[in-house]
mmCIF file of C-alpha atoms in Angstrom:
data_model
loop_
_atom_site.group_PDB
_atom_site.id
_atom_site.type_symbol
_atom_site.label_atom_id
_atom_site.label_comp_id
_atom_site.label_asym_id
_atom_site.label_seq_id
_atom_site.Cartn_x
_atom_site.Cartn_y
_atom_site.Cartn_z
ATOM 1 C CA MET A 1223 -24.111 15.128 13.872
ATOM 2 C CA THR A 1224 -22.288 11.803 13.707
ATOM 3 C CA HIS A 1225 -25.229 10.215 11.930
ATOM 4 C CA LEU A 1226 -25.214 13.036 9.354
ATOM 5 C CA LYS A 1227 -21.512 12.557 8.622
ATOM 6 C CA ALA A 1228 -21.981 8.809 8.289
ATOM 7 C CA THR A 1229 -24.864 9.369 5.876
ATOM 8 C CA LEU A 1230 -22.770 11.782 3.809
ATOM 9 C CA ARG A 1231 -19.864 9.320 3.721
ATOM 10 C CA LEU A 1232 -22.233 6.594 2.535
ATOM 11 C CA TYR A 1233 -23.474 8.926 -0.207
ATOM 12 C CA GLU A 1234 -19.847 9.636 -1.172
ATOM 13 C CA MET A 1235 -19.063 5.954 -1.467
ATOM 14 C CA ASN A 1236 -22.106 5.342 -3.644
ATOM 15 C CA PHE A 1237 -21.751 8.360 -5.907
ATOM 16 C CA GLY A 1238 -18.007 9.048 -5.814
ATOM 17 C CA ARG A 1239 -18.018 12.636 -4.574
ATOM 18 C CA ASN A 1240 -16.091 13.992 -1.658
ATOM 19 C CA LEU A 1241 -18.524 16.245 0.174
ATOM 20 C CA PHE A 1242 -15.934 17.383 2.695
ATOM 21 C CA ARG A 1243 -13.690 19.161 0.181
ATOM 22 C CA ARG A 1244 -12.952 22.744 0.962
ATOM 23 C CA ASN A 1245 -13.189 23.829 -2.695
ATOM 24 C CA ASP A 1246 -16.495 25.256 -3.785
ATOM 25 C CA SER A 1247 -16.117 23.764 -7.235
ATOM 26 C CA ILE A 1248 -16.209 20.009 -7.481
ATOM 27 C CA GLN A 1249 -13.646 18.886 -9.988
ATOM 28 C CA GLU A 1250 -13.790 15.403 -11.333
ATOM 29 C CA GLU A 1251 -10.393 13.742 -11.272
ATOM 30 C CA SER A 1252 -9.417 11.402 -14.018
ATOM 31 C CA PRO A 1253 -9.161 7.705 -13.128
ATOM 32 C CA ALA A 1254 -5.406 7.815 -13.809
ATOM 33 C CA ILE A 1255 -4.903 10.568 -11.241
ATOM 34 C CA GLN A 1256 -7.033 8.733 -8.693
ATOM 35 C CA GLU A 1257 -5.106 5.508 -9.304
ATOM 36 C CA LYS A 1258 -1.803 7.324 -8.834
ATOM 37 C CA GLU A 1259 -2.965 8.970 -5.593
ATOM 38 C CA ASN A 1260 -4.232 5.645 -4.256
ATOM 39 C CA ALA A 1261 -0.980 3.914 -5.215
ATOM 40 C CA ILE A 1262 1.111 6.572 -3.478
ATOM 41 C CA HIS A 1263 -1.067 6.251 -0.380
ATOM 42 C CA VAL A 1264 -0.573 2.461 -0.335
ATOM 43 C CA LEU A 1265 3.179 2.820 -0.896
ATOM 44 C CA ASN A 1266 3.496 5.181 2.057
ATOM 45 C CA THR A 1267 1.646 2.802 4.382
ATOM 46 C CA PRO A 1268 3.836 1.583 7.260
ATOM 47 C CA ILE A 1269 4.743 -2.099 7.293
ATOM 48 C CA SER A 1270 2.764 -2.480 10.512
ATOM 49 C CA GLY A 1271 -0.397 -1.614 8.567
ATOM 50 C CA PHE A 1272 -0.209 -4.835 6.555
ATOM 51 C CA GLU A 1273 -0.507 -7.108 9.594
ATOM 52 C CA PHE A 1274 2.527 -9.251 8.843
ATOM 53 C CA ASP A 1275 3.598 -11.731 11.486
ATOM 54 C CA ALA A 1276 5.558 -10.249 14.373
ATOM 55 C CA ARG A 1277 8.977 -11.567 13.346
ATOM 56 C CA PRO A 1278 9.010 -10.290 9.738
ATOM 57 C CA SER A 1279 7.642 -6.922 10.861
ATOM 58 C CA ARG A 1280 10.341 -6.570 13.494
ATOM 59 C CA VAL A 1281 13.170 -7.700 11.227
ATOM 60 C CA LEU A 1282 12.069 -5.464 8.359
ATOM 61 C CA GLY A 1283 11.917 -2.505 10.739
ATOM 62 C CA GLU A 1284 15.364 -3.279 12.138
ATOM 63 C CA ASN A 1285 16.744 -3.251 8.587
ATOM 64 C CA GLY A 1286 15.302 0.168 7.781
ATOM 65 C CA ILE A 1287 12.271 -1.050 5.848
ATOM 66 C CA ARG A 1288 9.520 1.049 7.375
ATOM 67 C CA THR A 1289 6.983 1.377 4.537
ATOM 68 C CA LEU A 1290 5.748 -0.712 1.639
ATOM 69 C CA ARG A 1291 7.691 1.667 -0.620
ATOM 70 C CA ASP A 1292 10.959 0.692 1.110
ATOM 71 C CA LEU A 1293 10.175 -3.010 0.722
ATOM 72 C CA LEU A 1294 9.183 -2.742 -2.937
ATOM 73 C CA LYS A 1295 12.224 -0.598 -3.798
ATOM 74 C CA LEU A 1296 14.447 -3.332 -2.430
ATOM 75 C CA THR A 1297 12.631 -6.115 -4.256
ATOM 76 C CA TYR A 1298 12.349 -4.154 -7.494
ATOM 77 C CA LYS A 1299 16.068 -3.533 -7.543
ATOM 78 C CA TYR A 1300 17.343 -6.911 -6.334
ATOM 79 C CA GLY A 1301 14.390 -9.318 -6.538
ATOM 80 C CA TRP A 1302 12.574 -11.141 -3.771
ATOM 81 C CA ASN A 1303 15.599 -13.344 -3.075
ATOM 82 C CA ARG A 1304 17.327 -10.297 -1.579
ATOM 83 C CA ILE A 1305 14.852 -10.339 1.311
ATOM 84 C CA ASN A 1306 16.127 -13.819 2.260
ATOM 85 C CA LYS A 1307 19.545 -12.302 2.895
ATOM 86 C CA LEU A 1308 18.312 -9.975 5.629
ATOM 87 C CA PRO A 1309 19.614 -11.129 9.006
ATOM 88 C CA HIS A 1310 17.152 -13.168 11.087
ATOM 89 C CA LEU A 1311 14.619 -13.459 8.255
ATOM 90 C CA GLY A 1312 14.313 -16.962 6.889
ATOM 91 C CA PRO A 1313 12.484 -18.391 3.896
ATOM 92 C CA THR A 1314 9.344 -19.166 5.911
ATOM 93 C CA SER A 1315 9.015 -15.551 7.031
ATOM 94 C CA VAL A 1316 9.654 -14.308 3.489
ATOM 95 C CA ASN A 1317 6.959 -16.640 2.158
ATOM 96 C CA ARG A 1318 4.519 -15.332 4.767
ATOM 97 C CA VAL A 1319 5.245 -11.737 3.710
ATOM 98 C CA ILE A 1320 4.767 -12.638 0.047
ATOM 99 C CA ASN A 1321 1.549 -14.559 0.782
ATOM 100 C CA ARG A 1322 0.157 -11.634 2.789
ATOM 101 C CA LEU A 1323 0.906 -9.199 -0.040
ATOM 102 C CA GLN A 1324 -0.772 -11.576 -2.482
ATOM 103 C CA GLN A 1325 -3.832 -11.792 -0.218
ATOM 104 C CA LEU A 1326 -4.029 -7.998 -0.296
ATOM 105 C CA ASN A 1327 -3.723 -8.049 -4.131
ATOM 106 C CA ILE A 1328 -0.511 -6.043 -3.991
ATOM 107 C CA LEU A 1329 1.490 -8.847 -5.592
ATOM 108 C CA ASP A 1330 0.302 -11.124 -8.346
ATOM 109 C CA ASP A 1331 1.086 -14.837 -8.595
ATOM 110 C CA GLU A 1332 4.378 -14.185 -10.398
ATOM 111 C CA LYS A 1333 5.476 -11.788 -7.619
ATOM 112 C CA GLY A 1334 4.950 -8.820 -9.896
ATOM 113 C CA CYS A 1335 3.481 -5.630 -8.520
ATOM 114 C CA TYR A 1336 1.436 -2.884 -10.145
ATOM 115 C CA LEU A 1337 2.939 -0.388 -7.667
ATOM 116 C CA TYR A 1338 6.479 -0.652 -9.084
ATOM 117 C CA LYS A 1339 5.753 2.103 -11.606
ATOM 118 C CA TYR A 1340 4.922 4.543 -8.774
ATOM 119 C CA LEU A 1341 8.051 3.975 -6.667
ATOM 120 C CA ASP A 1342 9.697 7.224 -7.774
ATOM 121 C CA GLU A 1343 6.631 9.386 -7.161
#
């Protein structure tokens, strides 16, 4: 049974259909809807899911920043310099957070983020 599910998942990845939907009718979603759903999923990911160093993860959590959405709301409103003002989080830790988000293609080189437009969703 496991092999069958793996085969079906591989087929899904190659042909873009979700074979485990409960609906009998397969509805094609527009790319905009899929992008929005993916963005919301990424925004709701806990900070621990991004594999930051231990110190930034701990300090962000202590300051109430539990998800990527919380972090991006803060930076969207006040800029990335606001993160430097969190207690026990220095410039080196902030740079490591920024570099990790850039590695994951969440931030671009100018510290802009395509997810900002989905923060209120």
